[in-house]
JSON list of C-alpha atoms in Angstrom, two decimals:
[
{"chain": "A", "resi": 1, "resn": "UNK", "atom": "CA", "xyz": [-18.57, 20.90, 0.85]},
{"chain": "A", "resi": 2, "resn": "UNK", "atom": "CA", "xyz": [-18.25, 17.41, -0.50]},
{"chain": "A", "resi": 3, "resn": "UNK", "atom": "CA", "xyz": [-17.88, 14.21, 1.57]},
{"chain": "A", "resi": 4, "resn": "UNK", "atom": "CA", "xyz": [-16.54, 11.29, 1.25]},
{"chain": "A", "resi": 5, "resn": "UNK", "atom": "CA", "xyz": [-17.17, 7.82, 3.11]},
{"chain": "A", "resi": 6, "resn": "UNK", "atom": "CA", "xyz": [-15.64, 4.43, 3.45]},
{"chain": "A", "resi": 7, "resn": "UNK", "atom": "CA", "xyz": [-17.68, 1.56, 3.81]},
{"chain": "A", "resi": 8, "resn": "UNK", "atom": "CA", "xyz": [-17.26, -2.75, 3.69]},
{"chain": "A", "resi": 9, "resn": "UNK", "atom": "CA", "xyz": [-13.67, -2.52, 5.86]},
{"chain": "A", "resi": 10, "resn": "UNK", "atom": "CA", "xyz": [-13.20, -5.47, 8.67]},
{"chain": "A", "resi": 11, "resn": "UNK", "atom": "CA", "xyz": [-11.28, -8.32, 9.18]},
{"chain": "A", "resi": 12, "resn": "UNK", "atom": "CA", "xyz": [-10.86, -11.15, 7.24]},
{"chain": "A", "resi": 13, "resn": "UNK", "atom": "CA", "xyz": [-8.40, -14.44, 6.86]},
{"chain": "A", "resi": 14, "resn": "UNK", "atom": "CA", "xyz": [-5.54, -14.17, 4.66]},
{"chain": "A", "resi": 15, "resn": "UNK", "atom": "CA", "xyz": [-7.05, -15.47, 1.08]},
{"chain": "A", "resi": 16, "resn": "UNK", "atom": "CA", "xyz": [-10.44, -13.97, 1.72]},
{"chain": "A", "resi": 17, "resn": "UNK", "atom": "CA", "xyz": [-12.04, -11.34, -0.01]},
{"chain": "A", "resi": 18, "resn": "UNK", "atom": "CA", "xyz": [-13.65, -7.59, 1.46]},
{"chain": "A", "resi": 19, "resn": "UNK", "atom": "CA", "xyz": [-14.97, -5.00, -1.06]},
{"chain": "A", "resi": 20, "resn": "UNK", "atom": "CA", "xyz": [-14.36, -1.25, 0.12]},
{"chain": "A", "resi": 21, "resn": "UNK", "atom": "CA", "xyz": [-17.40, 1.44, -1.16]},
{"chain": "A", "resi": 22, "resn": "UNK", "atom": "CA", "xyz": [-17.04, 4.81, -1.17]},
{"chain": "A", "resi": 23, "resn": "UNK", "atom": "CA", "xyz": [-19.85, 7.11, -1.58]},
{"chain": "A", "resi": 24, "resn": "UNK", "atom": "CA", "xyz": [-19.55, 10.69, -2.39]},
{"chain": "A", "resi": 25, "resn": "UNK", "atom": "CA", "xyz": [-21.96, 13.61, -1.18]},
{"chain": "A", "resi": 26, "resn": "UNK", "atom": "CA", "xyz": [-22.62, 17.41, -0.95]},
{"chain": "A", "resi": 27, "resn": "UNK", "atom": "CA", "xyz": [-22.07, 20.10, -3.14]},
{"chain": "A", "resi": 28, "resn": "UNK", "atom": "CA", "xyz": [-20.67, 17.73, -6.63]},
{"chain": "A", "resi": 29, "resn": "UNK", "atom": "CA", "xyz": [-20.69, 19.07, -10.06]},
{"chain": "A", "resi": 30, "resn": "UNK", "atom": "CA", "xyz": [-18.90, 16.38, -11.45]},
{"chain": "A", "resi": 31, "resn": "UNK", "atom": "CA", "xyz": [-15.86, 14.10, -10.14]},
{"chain": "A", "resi": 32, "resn": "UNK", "atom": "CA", "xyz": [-12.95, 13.17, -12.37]},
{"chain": "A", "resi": 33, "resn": "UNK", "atom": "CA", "xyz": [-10.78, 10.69, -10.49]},
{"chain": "A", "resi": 34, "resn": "UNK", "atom": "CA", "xyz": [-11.07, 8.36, -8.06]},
{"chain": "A", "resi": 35, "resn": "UNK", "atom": "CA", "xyz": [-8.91, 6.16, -6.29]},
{"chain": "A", "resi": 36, "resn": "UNK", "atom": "CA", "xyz": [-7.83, 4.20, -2.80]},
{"chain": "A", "resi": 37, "resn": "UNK", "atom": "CA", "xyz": [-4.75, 5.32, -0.68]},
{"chain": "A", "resi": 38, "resn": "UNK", "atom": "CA", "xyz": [-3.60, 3.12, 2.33]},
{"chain": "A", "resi": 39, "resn": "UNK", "atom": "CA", "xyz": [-1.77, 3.24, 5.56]},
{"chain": "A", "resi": 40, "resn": "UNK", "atom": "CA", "xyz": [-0.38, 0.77, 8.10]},
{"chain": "A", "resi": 41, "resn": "UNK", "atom": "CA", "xyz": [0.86, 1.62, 11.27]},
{"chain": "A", "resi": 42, "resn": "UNK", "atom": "CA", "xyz": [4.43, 3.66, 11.02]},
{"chain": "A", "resi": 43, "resn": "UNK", "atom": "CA", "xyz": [4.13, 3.01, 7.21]},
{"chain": "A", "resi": 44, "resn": "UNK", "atom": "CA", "xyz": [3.67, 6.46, 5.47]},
{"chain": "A", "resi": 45, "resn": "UNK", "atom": "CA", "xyz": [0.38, 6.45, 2.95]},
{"chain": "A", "resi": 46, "resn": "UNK", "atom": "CA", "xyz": [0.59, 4.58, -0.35]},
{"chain": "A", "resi": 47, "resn": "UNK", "atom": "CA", "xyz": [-1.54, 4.52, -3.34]},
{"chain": "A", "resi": 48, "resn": "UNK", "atom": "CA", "xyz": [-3.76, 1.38, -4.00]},
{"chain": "A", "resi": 49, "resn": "UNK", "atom": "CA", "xyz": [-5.76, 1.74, -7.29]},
{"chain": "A", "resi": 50, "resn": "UNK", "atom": "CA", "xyz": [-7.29, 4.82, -9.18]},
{"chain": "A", "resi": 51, "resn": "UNK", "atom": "CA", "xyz": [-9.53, 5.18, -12.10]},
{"chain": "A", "resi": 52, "resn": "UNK", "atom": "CA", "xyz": [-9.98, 7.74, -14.15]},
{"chain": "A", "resi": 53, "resn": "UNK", "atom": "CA", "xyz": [-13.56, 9.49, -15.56]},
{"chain": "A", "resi": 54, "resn": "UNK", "atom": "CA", "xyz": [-12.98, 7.15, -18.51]},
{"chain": "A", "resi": 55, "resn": "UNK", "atom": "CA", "xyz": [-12.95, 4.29, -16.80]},
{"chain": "A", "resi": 56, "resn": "UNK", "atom": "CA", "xyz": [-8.60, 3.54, -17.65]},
{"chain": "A", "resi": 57, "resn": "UNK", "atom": "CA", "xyz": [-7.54, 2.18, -14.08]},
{"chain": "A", "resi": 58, "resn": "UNK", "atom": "CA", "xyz": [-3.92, 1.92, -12.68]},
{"chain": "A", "resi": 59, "resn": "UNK", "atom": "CA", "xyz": [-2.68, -0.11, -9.39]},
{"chain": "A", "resi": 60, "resn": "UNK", "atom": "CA", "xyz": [-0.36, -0.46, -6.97]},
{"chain": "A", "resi": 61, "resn": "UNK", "atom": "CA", "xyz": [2.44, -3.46, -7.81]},
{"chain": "A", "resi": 62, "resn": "UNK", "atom": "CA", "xyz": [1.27, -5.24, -4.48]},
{"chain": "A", "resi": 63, "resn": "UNK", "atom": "CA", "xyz": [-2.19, -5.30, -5.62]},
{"chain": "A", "resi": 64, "resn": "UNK", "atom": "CA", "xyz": [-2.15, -5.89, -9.02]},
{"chain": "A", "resi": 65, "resn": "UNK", "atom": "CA", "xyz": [-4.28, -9.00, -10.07]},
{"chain": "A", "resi": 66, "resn": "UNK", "atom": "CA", "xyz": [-5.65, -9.13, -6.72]},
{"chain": "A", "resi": 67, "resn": "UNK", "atom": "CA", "xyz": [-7.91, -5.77, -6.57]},
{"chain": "A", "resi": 68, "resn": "UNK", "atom": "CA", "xyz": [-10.06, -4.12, -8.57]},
{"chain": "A", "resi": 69, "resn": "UNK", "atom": "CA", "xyz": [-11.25, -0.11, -8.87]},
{"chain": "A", "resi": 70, "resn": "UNK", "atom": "CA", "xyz": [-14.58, 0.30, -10.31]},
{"chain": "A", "resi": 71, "resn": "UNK", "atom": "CA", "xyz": [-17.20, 3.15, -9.70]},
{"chain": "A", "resi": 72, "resn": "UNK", "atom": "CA", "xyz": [-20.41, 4.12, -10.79]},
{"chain": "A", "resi": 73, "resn": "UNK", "atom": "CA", "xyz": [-20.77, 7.36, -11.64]},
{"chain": "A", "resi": 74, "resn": "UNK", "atom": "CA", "xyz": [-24.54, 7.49, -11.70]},
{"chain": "A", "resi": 75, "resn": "UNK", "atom": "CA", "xyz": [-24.34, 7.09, -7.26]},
{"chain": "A", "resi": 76, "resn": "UNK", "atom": "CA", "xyz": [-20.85, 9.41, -7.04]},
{"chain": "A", "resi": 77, "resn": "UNK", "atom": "CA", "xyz": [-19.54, 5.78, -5.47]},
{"chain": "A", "resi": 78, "resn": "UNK", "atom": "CA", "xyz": [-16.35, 4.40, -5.96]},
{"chain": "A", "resi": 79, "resn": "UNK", "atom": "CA", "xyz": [-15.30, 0.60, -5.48]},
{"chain": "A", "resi": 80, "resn": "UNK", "atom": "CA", "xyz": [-12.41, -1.42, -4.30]},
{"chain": "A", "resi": 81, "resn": "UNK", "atom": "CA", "xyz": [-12.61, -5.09, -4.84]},
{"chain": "A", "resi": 82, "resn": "UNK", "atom": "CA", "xyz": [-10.23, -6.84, -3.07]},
{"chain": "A", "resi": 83, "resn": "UNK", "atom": "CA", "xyz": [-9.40, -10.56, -3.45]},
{"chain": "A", "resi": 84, "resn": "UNK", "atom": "CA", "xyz": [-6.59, -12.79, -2.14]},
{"chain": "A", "resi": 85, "resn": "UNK", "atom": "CA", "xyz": [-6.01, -10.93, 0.66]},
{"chain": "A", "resi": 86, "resn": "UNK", "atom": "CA", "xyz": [-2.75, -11.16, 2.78]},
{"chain": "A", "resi": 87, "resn": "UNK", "atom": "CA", "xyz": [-1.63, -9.66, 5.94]},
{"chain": "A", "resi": 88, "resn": "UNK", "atom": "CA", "xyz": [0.51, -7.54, 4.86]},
{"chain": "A", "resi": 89, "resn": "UNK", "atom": "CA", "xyz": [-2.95, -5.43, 3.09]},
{"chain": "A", "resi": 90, "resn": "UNK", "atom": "CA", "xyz": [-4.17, -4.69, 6.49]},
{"chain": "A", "resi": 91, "resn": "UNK", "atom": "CA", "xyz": [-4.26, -1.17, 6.90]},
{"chain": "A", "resi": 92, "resn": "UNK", "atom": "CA", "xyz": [-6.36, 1.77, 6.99]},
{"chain": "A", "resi": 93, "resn": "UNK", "atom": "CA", "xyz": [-7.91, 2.26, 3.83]},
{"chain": "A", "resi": 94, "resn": "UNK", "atom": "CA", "xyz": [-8.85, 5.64, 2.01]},
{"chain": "A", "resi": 95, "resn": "UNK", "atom": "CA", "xyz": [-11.12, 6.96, -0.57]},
{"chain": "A", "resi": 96, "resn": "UNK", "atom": "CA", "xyz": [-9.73, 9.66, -2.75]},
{"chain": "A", "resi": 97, "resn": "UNK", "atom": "CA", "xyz": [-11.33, 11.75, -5.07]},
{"chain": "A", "resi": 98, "resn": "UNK", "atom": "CA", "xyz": [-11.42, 14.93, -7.39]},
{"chain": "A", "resi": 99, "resn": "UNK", "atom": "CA", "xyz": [-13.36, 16.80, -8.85]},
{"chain": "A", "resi": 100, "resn": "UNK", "atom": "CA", "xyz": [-15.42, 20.22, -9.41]},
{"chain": "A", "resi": 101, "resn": "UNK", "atom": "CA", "xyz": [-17.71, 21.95, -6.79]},
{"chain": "A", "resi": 102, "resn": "UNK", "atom": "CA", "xyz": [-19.51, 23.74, -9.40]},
{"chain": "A", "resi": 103, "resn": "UNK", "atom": "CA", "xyz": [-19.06, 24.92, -13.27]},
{"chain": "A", "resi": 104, "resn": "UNK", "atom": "CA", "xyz": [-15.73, 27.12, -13.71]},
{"chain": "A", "resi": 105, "resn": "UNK", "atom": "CA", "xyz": [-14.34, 25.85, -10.69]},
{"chain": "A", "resi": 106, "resn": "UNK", "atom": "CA", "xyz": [-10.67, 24.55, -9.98]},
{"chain": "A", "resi": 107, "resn": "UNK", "atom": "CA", "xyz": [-10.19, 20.57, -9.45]},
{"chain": "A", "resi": 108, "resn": "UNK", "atom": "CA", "xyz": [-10.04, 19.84, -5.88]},
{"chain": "A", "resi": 109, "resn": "UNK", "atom": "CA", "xyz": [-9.27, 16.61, -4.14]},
{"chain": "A", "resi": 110, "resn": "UNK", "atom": "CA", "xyz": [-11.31, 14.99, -1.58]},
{"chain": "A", "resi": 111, "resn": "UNK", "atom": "CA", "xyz": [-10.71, 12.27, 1.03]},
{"chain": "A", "resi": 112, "resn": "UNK", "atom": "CA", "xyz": [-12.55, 10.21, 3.28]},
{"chain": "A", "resi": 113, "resn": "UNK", "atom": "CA", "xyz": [-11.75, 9.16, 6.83]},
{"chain": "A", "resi": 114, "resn": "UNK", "atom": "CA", "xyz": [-11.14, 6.00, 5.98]},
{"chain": "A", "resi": 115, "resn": "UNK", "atom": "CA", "xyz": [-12.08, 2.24, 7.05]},
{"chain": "A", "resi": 116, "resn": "UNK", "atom": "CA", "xyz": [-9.94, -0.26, 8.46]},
{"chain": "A", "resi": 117, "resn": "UNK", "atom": "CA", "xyz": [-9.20, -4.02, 6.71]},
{"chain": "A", "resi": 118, "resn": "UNK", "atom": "CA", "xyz": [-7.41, -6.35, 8.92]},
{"chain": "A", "resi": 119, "resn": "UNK", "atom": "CA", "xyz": [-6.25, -9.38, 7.48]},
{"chain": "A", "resi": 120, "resn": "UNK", "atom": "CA", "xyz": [-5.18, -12.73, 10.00]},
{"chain": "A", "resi": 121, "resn": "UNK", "atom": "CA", "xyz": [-2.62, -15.20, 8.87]}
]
């Protein structure tokens, strides 16, 4: 089984800054992409930022110029950078990720459970 987990979420004033980790563990051969999902209350689940193996990264139009993927392969940990922030960020925040189990094995995606980032105005 592979596990991921959110870390660096809380609240913070509209302009301010928070960076997200996400740290992989268990039973990885190798992860391809990562990337950050969010939800808000009654708001359905949205992509934030991914970046590929590779290292090419794509964002959300919200975020872009604000946040920043990075991850570091070596620790299986993923990072969100996120500067700027305004109120209308705040929501739960989740780590995404796939990758293979083993050698030979299909590409499965992983999530996390997610942390929360609360921004006041």
């Amino acid at each position: 089984q592979v596990q991921l987990v959110e870390s660096g979420g809380g609240l913070v004033q509209a302009g301010g800054s928070l960076r997200l980790t996400c740290t992989a563990s268990g039973s990885i051969f190798s992860i391809n992409n990562m990337g950050w999902h969010r939800q808000a209350p009654g708001k359905p689940r949205e992509l934030v930022a991914t970046i590929t193996s590779a290292g090419s990264t794509n964002y959300a139009d919200s975020v872009k110029g604000r946040f920043t993927i990075s991850r570091d392969d070596a620790k299986n940990t993923a990072y969100l950078q996120m500067n700027s922030l305004k109120p209308e960020d705040t929501a739960v925040y989740f780590c995404n990720a796939d990758g293979l189990t083993g050698p030979r094995t299909l590409f499965m995606d992983f999530w996390g459970t997610g942390t929360l980032v609360t921004v006041s105005s």
